[in-house]
Short mmCIF file of C-alpha atoms in Angstrom, two decimals:
data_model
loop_
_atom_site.label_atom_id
_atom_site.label_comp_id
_atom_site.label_asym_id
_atom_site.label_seq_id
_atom_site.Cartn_x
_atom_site.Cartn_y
_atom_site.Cartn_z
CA UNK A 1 0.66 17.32 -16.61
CA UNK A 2 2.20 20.17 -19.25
CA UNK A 3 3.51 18.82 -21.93
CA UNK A 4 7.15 19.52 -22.58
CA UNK A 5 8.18 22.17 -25.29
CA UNK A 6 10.01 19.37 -27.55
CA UNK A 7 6.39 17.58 -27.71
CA UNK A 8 4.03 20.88 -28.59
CA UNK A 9 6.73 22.09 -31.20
CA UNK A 10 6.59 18.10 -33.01
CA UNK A 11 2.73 18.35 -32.49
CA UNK A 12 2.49 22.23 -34.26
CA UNK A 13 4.81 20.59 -37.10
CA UNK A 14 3.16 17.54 -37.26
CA UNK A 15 -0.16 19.11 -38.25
CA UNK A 16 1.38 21.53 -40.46
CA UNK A 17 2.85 18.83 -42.55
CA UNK A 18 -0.82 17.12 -42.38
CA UNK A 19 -2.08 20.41 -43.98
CA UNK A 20 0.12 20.08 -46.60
CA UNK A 21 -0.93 16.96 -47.59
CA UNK A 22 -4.15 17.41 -47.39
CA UNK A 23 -4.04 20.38 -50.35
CA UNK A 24 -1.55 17.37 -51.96
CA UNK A 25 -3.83 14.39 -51.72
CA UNK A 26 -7.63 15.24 -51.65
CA UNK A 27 -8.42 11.50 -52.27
CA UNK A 28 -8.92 9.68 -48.64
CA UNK A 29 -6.55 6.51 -49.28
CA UNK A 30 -4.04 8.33 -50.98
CA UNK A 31 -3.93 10.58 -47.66
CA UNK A 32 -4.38 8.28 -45.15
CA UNK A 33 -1.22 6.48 -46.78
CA UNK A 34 1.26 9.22 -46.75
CA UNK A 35 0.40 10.05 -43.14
CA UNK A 36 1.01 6.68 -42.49
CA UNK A 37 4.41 7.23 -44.00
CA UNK A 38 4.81 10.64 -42.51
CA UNK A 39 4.29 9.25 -38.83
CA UNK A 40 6.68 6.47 -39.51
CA UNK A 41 9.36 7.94 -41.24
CA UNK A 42 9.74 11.30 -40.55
CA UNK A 43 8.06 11.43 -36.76
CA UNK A 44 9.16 7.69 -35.67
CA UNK A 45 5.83 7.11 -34.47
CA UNK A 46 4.25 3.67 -35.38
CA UNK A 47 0.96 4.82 -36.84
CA UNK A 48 -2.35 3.26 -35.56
CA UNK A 49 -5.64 3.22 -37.09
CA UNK A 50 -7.01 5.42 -34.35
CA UNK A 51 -3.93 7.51 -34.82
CA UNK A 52 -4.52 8.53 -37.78
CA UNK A 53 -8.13 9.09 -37.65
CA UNK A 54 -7.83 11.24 -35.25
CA UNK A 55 -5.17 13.45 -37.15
CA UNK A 56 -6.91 12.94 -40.44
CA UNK A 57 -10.57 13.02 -39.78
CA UNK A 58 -12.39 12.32 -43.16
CA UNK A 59 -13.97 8.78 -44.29
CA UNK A 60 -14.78 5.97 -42.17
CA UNK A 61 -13.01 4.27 -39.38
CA UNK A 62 -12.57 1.07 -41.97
CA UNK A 63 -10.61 3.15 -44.16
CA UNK A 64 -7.77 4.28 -41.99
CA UNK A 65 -7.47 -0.05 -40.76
CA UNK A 66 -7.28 -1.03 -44.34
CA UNK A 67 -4.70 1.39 -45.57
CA UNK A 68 -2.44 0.79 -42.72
CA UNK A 69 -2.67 -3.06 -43.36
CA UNK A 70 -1.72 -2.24 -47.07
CA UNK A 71 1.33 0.42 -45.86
CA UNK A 72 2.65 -2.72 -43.35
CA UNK A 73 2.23 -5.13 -46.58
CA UNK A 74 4.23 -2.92 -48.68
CA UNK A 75 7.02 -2.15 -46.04
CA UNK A 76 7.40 -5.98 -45.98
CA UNK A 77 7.11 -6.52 -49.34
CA UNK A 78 10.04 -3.63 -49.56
CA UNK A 79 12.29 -4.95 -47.09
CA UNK A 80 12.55 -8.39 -48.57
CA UNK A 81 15.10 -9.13 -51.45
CA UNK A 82 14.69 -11.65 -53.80
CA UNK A 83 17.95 -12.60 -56.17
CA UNK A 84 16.79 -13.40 -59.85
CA UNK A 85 19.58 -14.58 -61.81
CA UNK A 86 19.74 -18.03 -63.57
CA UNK A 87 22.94 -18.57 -63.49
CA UNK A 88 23.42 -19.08 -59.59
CA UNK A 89 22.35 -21.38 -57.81
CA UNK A 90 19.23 -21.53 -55.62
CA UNK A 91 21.43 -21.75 -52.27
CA UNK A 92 24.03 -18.75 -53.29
CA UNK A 93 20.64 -16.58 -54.13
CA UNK A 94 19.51 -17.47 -50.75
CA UNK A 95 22.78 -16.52 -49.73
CA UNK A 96 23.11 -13.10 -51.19
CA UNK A 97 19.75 -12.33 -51.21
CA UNK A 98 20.07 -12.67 -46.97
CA UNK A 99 23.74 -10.66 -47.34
CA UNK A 100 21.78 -7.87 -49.23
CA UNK A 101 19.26 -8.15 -46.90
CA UNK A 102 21.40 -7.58 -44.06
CA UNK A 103 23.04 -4.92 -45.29
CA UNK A 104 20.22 -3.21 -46.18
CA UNK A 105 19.05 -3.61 -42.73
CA UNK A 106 21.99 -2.17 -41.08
CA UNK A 107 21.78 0.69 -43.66
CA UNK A 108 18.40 1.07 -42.83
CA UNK A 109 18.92 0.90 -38.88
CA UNK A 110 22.14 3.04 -39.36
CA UNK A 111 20.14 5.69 -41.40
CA UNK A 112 17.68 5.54 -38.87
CA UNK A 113 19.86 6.11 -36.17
CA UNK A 114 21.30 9.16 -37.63
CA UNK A 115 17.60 10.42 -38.52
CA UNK A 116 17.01 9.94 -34.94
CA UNK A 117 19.70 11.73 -34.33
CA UNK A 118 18.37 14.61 -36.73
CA UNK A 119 15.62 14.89 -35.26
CA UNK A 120 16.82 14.93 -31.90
CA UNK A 121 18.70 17.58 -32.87
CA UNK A 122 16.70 19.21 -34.86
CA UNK A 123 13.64 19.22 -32.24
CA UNK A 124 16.46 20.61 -29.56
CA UNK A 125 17.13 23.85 -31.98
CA UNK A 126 13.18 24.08 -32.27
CA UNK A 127 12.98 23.76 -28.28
CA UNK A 128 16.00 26.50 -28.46
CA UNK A 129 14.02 28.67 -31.21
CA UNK A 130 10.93 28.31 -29.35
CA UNK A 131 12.22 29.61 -26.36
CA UNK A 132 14.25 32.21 -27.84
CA UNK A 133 11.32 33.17 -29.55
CA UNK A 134 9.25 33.42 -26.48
CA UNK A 135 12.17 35.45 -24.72
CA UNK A 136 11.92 37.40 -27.93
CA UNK A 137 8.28 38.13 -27.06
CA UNK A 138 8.75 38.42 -23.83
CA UNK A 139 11.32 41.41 -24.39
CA UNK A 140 9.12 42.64 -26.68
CA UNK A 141 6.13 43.11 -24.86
CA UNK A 142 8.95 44.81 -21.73
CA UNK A 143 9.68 47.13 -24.34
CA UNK A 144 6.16 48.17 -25.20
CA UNK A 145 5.30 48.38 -21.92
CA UNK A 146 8.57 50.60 -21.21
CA UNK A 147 8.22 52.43 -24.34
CA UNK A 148 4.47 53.55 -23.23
CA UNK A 149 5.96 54.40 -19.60
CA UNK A 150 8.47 56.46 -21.18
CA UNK A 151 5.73 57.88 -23.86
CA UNK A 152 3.58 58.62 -21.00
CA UNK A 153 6.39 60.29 -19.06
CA UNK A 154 7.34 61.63 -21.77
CA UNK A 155 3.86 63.21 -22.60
CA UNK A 156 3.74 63.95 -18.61
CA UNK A 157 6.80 66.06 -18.82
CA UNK A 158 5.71 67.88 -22.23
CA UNK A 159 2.88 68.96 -19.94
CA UNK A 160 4.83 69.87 -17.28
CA UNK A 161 6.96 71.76 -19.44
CA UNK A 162 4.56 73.45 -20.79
CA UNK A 163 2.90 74.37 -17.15
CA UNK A 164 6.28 75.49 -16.29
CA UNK A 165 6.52 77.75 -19.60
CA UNK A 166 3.33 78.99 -18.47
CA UNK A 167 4.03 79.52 -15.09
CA UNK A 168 7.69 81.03 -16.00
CA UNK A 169 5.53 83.34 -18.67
CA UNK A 170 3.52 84.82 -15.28
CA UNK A 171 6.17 84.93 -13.56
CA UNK A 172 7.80 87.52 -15.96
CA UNK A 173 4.71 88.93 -16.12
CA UNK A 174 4.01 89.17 -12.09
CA UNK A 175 8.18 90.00 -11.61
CA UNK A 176 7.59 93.27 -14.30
CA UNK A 177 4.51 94.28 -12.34
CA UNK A 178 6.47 93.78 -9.06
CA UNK A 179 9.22 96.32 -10.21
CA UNK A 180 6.87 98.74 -11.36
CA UNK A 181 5.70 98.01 -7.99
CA UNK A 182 8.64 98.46 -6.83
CA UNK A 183 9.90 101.62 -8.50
CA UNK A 184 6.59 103.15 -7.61
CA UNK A 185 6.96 101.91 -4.00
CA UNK A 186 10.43 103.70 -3.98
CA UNK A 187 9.19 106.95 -5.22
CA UNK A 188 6.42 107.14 -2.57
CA UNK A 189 9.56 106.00 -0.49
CA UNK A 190 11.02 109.49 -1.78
CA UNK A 191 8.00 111.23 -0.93
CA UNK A 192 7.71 109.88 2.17
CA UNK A 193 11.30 111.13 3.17
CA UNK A 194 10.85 114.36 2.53
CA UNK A 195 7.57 114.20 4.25
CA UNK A 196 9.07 113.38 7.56
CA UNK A 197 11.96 116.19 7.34
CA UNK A 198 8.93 118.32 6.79
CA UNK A 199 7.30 116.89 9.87
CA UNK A 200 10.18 116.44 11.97
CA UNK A 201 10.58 120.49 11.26
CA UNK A 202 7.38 121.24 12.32
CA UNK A 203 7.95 118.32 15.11
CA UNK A 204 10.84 120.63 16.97
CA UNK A 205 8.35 124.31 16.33
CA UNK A 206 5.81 122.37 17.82
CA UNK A 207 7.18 120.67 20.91
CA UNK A 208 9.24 123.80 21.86
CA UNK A 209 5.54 124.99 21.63
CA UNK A 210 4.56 122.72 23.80
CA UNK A 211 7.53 123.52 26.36
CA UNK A 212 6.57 126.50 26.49
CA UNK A 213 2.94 125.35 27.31
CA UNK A 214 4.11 122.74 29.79
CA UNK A 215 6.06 126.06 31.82
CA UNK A 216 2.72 127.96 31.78
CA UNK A 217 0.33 124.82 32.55
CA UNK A 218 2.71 124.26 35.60
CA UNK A 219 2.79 127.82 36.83
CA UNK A 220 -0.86 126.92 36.78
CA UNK A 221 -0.81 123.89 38.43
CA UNK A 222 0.56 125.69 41.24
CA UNK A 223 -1.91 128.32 41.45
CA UNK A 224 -4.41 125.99 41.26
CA UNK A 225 -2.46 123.80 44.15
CA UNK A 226 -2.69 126.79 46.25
CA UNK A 227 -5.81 127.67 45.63
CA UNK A 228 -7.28 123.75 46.17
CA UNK A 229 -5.46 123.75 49.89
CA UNK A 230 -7.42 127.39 50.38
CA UNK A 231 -10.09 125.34 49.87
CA UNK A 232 -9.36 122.30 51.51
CA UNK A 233 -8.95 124.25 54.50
CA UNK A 234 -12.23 125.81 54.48
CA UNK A 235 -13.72 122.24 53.38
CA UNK A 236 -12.65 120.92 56.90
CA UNK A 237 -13.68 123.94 59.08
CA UNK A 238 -17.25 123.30 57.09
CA UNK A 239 -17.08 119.67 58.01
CA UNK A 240 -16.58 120.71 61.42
CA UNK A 241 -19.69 122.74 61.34
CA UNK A 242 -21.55 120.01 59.50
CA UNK A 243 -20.67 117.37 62.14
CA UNK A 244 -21.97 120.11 64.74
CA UNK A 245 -24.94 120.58 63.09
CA UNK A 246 -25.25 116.98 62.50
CA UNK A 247 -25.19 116.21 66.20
CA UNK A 248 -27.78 118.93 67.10
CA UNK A 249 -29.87 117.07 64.25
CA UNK A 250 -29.75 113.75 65.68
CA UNK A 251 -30.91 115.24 68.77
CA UNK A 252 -33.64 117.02 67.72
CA UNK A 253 -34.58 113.69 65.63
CA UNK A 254 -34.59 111.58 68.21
CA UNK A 255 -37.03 114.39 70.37
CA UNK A 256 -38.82 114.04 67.15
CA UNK A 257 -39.49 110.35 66.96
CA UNK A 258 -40.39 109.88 70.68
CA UNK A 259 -42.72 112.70 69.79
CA UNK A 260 -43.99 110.25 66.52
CA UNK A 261 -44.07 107.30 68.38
CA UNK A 262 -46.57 109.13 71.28
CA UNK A 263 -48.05 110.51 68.01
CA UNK A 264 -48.30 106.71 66.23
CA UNK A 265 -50.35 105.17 69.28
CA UNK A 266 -52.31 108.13 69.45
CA UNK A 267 -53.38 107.70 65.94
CA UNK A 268 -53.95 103.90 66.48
CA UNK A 269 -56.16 104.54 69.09
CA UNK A 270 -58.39 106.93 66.72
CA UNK A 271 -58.11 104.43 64.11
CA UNK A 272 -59.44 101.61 66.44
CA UNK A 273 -62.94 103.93 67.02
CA UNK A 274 -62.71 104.85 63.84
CA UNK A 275 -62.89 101.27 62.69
CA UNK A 276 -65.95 100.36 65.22
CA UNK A 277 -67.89 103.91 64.01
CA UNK A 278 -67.46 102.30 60.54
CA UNK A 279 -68.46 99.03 61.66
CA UNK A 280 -71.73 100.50 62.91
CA UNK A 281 -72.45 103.16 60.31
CA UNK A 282 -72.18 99.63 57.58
CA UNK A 283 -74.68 97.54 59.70
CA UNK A 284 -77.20 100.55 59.69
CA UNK A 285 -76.36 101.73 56.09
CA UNK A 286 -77.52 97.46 55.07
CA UNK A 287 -80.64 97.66 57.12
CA UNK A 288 -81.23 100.85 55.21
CA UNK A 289 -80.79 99.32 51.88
CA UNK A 290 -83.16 96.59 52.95
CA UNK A 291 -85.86 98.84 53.86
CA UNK A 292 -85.44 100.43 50.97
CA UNK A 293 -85.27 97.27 49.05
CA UNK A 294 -88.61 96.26 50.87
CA UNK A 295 -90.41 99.70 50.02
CA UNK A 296 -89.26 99.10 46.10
CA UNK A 297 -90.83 95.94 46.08
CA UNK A 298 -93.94 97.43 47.77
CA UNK A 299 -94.16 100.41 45.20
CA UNK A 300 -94.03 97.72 42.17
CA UNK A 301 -96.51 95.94 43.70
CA UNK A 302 -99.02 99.09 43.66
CA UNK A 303 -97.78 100.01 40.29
CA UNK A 304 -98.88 96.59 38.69
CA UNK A 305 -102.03 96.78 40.73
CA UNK A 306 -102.42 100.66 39.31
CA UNK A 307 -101.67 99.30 35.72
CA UNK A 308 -104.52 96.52 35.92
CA UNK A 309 -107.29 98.94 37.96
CA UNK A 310 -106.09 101.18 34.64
CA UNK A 311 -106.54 98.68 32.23
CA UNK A 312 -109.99 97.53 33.58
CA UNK A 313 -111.54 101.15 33.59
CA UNK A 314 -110.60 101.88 30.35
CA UNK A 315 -112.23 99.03 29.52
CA UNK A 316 -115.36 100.15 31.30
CA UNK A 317 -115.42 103.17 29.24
CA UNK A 318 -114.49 101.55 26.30
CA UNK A 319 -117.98 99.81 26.76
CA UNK A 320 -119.94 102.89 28.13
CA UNK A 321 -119.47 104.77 25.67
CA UNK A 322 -120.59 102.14 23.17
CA UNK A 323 -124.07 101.81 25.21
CA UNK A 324 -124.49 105.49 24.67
CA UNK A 325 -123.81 105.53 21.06
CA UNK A 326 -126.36 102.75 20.95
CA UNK A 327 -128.77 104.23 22.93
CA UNK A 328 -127.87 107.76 21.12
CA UNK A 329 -128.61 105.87 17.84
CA UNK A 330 -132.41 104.54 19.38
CA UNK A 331 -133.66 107.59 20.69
CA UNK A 332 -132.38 109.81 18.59
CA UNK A 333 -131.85 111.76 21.19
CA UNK A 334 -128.67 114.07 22.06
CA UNK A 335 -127.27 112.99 25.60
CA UNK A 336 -124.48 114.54 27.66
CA UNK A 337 -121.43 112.34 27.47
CA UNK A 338 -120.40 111.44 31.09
CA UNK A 339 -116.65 111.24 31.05
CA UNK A 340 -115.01 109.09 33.94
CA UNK A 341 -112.00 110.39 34.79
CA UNK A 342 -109.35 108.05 37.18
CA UNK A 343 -106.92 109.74 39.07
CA UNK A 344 -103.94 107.56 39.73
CA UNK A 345 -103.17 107.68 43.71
CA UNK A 346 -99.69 107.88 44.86
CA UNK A 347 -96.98 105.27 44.20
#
């Protein structure tokens, strides 16, 4: 549940005035006992001993009990009136002393009602003041926030200003360039003029020129008509001879491939005994190479045998003529050396 803005704004005052006396009356008792009377007379709250502990918060929990007993005791004590005067007696004393009683009752009750009546006031201009002051705040922090928008803007459209001074300076710049560009353009525009009278002169020499040319090119064009029917002429009576001649040639080519044909099976024919001469001349050309092959094999059989009959009379010599150096060496004797000489037959 939120509390209401009557009851924060007694609460915030409430402690202030606490605050207060608390620099006012360091000793416990002594504060405990005006908050007592601060609650009660000023707030309209009936203090209780938790009450005021929990606003005061210092000592012990027997110390707030005892000096709200004593504050009760001495509002009594203060709202009783006792008449001392010896000369009335005891019954009138009781008499006024309840009259002055009374009336100090209803002066009480009536002085409370209009301190009620204060403070109900007074806590309604608070309530008022509070809220104005929040509205106060509230407009406040509208205006900060529209005073940095319009800063910001503000700074925004220095910037932009500033672009556009920049811009607008290259503009001038770019718009002075352009009418240089400009005045330039319109002198080569000058230039250019007299350039085409100049051409357009030499335009007119030059395609009467041409006329001229054109009469002569068509004077030849008509020669050269002329001259192409001559020959047109003569093209066709050629043609004529051509498709003569062309006829006598397919004659004579179709003598000529009768003739080719005969000529084609001739030719098979010789190629047909051709084929079987070949046919014969390969089988006796292999049985050739075989005999051949055969008498190879024979001939390097006689070689090997040549080789070794070689090989084992050069041995026999080998050993001969070591006997007769031996026996030359015994005897003492000079001998004839008998040299055997092989003669290697026919391979």
């Amino acid at each position: 549940m939120t509390a209401s803005p009557e009851t924060t704004a007694n609460e915030q005052s409430l402690q202030a005035d606490i605050v207060q006396l608390r620099e006012r009356f360091p000793e416990t008792r002594a504060l405990y006992r005006e908050v007592c009377g601060l609650l009660f007379f000023r707030y309209g709250i009936t203090p209780t001993a938790n009450k005021l502990y929990g606003l005061v918060r210092k000592g012990s929990m027997g110390t707030p009990t005892e000096v709200l007993a004593q504050f009760w005791q001495d509002l009594r004590n203060k709202m009783h009136v006792t008449i001392a005067h010896p000369e009335l007696p005891d019954a009138l004393k009781v008499i006024a002393a309840d009259a002055v009683q009374s009336i100090w009752q209803a002066a009480n009750e009536a002085a409370s009602g209009e301190l009620a009546a204060l403070r109900a006031e007074a806590r309604l201009q608070a309530s008022e003041a509070q809220a104005q002051r929040d509205q106060a705040r509230a407009a406040v922090v509208v205006a900060e926030r529209e005073a940095a928008v319009l800063q910001a803007g503000l700074d925004a459209a220095q910037q932009a200003r500033a672009a556009v001074q920049g811009e607008l300076e290259a503009e001038r710049q770019s718009h002075a360039a352009a009418q240089a560009r400009h005045d330039e353009s319109k002198r080569q525009v000058e230039a250019l003029e007299r350039q085409l009278g100049e051409m357009h002169t030499q335009f007119s020499a030059d395609l009467e020129r041409t006329r001229e040319q054109v009469v002569v090119a068509q004077e030849r064009a008509s020669a050269t008509e002329r001259r192409a029917l001559r020959e047109i002429d003569q093209e066709r009576t050629l043609r004529q001879k051509a498709e003569q001649a062309a006829a006598e040639l397919r004659t004579e080519l179709a003598a000529m491939q009768a003739r080719a044909q005969d000529a084609a099976v001739a030719a098979a024919e010789v190629r047909v005994r051709l084929q079987a001469e070949r046919d014969t001349l390969s089988r006796q050309l292999a049985a050739a190479e075989q005999a051949l092959g055969l008498g190879l094999a024979a001939q390097e059989g006689l070689r090997a045998e040549l080789e070794a009959a070689l090989r084992q009379a050069e041995r026999a010599q080998a050993e001969a003529t070591a006997s007769r150096r031996l026996a030359t060496t015994r005897r003492q004797v000079p001998a004839t050396k008998t040299k055997l000489k092989f003669k290697a037959g026919p391979a």
